[in-house]
PDB file of C-alpha atoms in Angstrom:
ATOM      1  CA  MET A   1      37.056  14.093 -15.407  1.00  0.00           C
ATOM      2  CA  LEU A   2      34.344  14.199 -12.754  1.00  0.00           C
ATOM      3  CA  ALA A   3      33.057  17.451 -14.236  1.00  0.00           C
ATOM      4  CA  LYS A   4      32.311  15.663 -17.519  1.00  0.00           C
ATOM      5  CA  TRP A   5      30.542  12.692 -15.896  1.00  0.00           C
ATOM      6  CA  TRP A   6      28.498  14.312 -13.128  1.00  0.00           C
ATOM      7  CA  LYS A   7      25.154  13.894 -14.960  1.00  0.00           C
ATOM      8  CA  LYS A   8      25.766  10.190 -15.568  1.00  0.00           C
ATOM      9  CA  ILE A   9      26.856   9.647 -11.960  1.00  0.00           C
ATOM     10  CA  ALA A  10      23.806  11.515 -10.621  1.00  0.00           C
ATOM     11  CA  LEU A  11      21.491   9.524 -12.913  1.00  0.00           C
ATOM     12  CA  PHE A  12      23.069   6.256 -11.778  1.00  0.00           C
ATOM     13  CA  VAL A  13      22.614   7.210  -8.103  1.00  0.00           C
ATOM     14  CA  CYS A  14      18.955   8.119  -8.734  1.00  0.00           C
ATOM     15  CA  ILE A  15      18.294   4.825 -10.522  1.00  0.00           C
ATOM     16  CA  ILE A  16      19.819   2.873  -7.634  1.00  0.00           C
ATOM     17  CA  ALA A  17      17.707   4.863  -5.129  1.00  0.00           C
ATOM     18  CA  VAL A  18      14.521   4.145  -7.079  1.00  0.00           C
ATOM     19  CA  LEU A  19      15.319   0.434  -7.276  1.00  0.00           C
ATOM     20  CA  PHE A  20      15.938   0.269  -3.524  1.00  0.00           C
ATOM     21  CA  ASN A  21      12.673   2.127  -2.886  1.00  0.00           C
ATOM     22  CA  ILE A  22      10.665  -0.247  -5.085  1.00  0.00           C
ATOM     23  CA  THR A  23      12.300  -3.291  -3.489  1.00  0.00           C
ATOM     24  CA  TYR A  24      11.558  -1.990   0.010  1.00  0.00           C
ATOM     25  CA  LYS A  25       7.895  -1.386  -0.859  1.00  0.00           C
ATOM     26  CA  ILE A  26       7.506  -4.867  -2.332  1.00  0.00           C
ATOM     27  CA  VAL A  27       9.120  -6.578   0.655  1.00  0.00           C
ATOM     28  CA  HIS A  28       7.355  -4.545   3.355  1.00  0.00           C
ATOM     29  CA  ARG A  29       3.876  -4.616   1.873  1.00  0.00           C
ATOM     30  CA  THR A  30       1.003  -4.191   4.356  1.00  0.00           C
ATOM     31  CA  ASN A  31      -2.291  -5.991   4.350  1.00  0.00           C
ATOM     32  CA  ILE A  32      -5.135  -3.963   2.799  1.00  0.00           C
ATOM     33  CA  LYS A  33      -7.465  -4.951   5.650  1.00  0.00           C
ATOM     34  CA  GLN A  34      -5.012  -3.555   8.198  1.00  0.00           C
ATOM     35  CA  GLU A  35      -4.756  -0.339   6.197  1.00  0.00           C
ATOM     36  CA  LEU A  36      -8.520   0.078   6.041  1.00  0.00           C
ATOM     37  CA  THR A  37      -9.093  -0.650   9.723  1.00  0.00           C
ATOM     38  CA  SER A  38      -6.445   1.884  10.687  1.00  0.00           C
ATOM     39  CA  VAL A  39      -8.550   4.624   9.070  1.00  0.00           C
ATOM     40  CA  LEU A  40     -10.876   6.095  11.693  1.00  0.00           C
ATOM     41  CA  GLY A  41     -10.431   3.012  13.850  1.00  0.00           C
ATOM     42  CA  GLY A  42     -12.201   0.890  11.249  1.00  0.00           C
ATOM     43  CA  GLU A  43     -15.602   2.322  12.160  1.00  0.00           C
ATOM     44  CA  ALA A  44     -16.328   3.761   8.737  1.00  0.00           C
ATOM     45  CA  ILE A  45     -15.315   0.608   6.852  1.00  0.00           C
ATOM     46  CA  LYS A  46     -17.661  -2.372   6.534  1.00  0.00           C
ATOM     47  CA  PHE A  47     -16.168  -5.650   5.393  1.00  0.00           C
ATOM     48  CA  SER A  48     -17.831  -8.562   3.643  1.00  0.00           C
ATOM     49  CA  GLU A  49     -17.465 -10.576   6.861  1.00  0.00           C
ATOM     50  CA  ASP A  50     -20.107  -8.329   8.399  1.00  0.00           C
ATOM     51  CA  LYS A  51     -22.418  -8.856   5.428  1.00  0.00           C
ATOM     52  CA  GLU A  52     -24.145 -11.869   7.015  1.00  0.00           C
ATOM     53  CA  ASN A  53     -25.047  -9.845  10.084  1.00  0.00           C
ATOM     54  CA  VAL A  54     -26.488  -7.079   7.929  1.00  0.00           C
ATOM     55  CA  GLU A  55     -28.531  -9.572   5.877  1.00  0.00           C
ATOM     56  CA  ASN A  56     -29.893 -11.203   9.030  1.00  0.00           C
ATOM     57  CA  THR A  57     -30.999  -7.880  10.513  1.00  0.00           C
ATOM     58  CA  ASN A  58     -32.590  -6.837   7.211  1.00  0.00           C
ATOM     59  CA  SER A  59     -34.550 -10.084   6.941  1.00  0.00           C
ATOM     60  CA  LYS A  60     -35.843  -9.644  10.519  1.00  0.00           C
ATOM     61  CA  ASP A  61     -36.979  -6.104   9.733  1.00  0.00           C
ATOM     62  CA  THR A  62     -38.944  -7.160   6.638  1.00  0.00           C
ATOM     63  CA  LYS A  63     -40.915  -9.901   8.461  1.00  0.00           C
TER      64      LYS A  63
END
């Protein structure tokens, strides 16, 4: 009997594994800012919070 149903059982196990994986990823989602700052220590990434500082230094240079 198991020999006839092995494909259906394997498919069912795979579907359950995929659902658990999706649920885990939704529940344990990380913040995009944390992800970006973890790359190269955050040195290569400039955020919009730093935009004011860049605008102020550019306006001083043009005067």
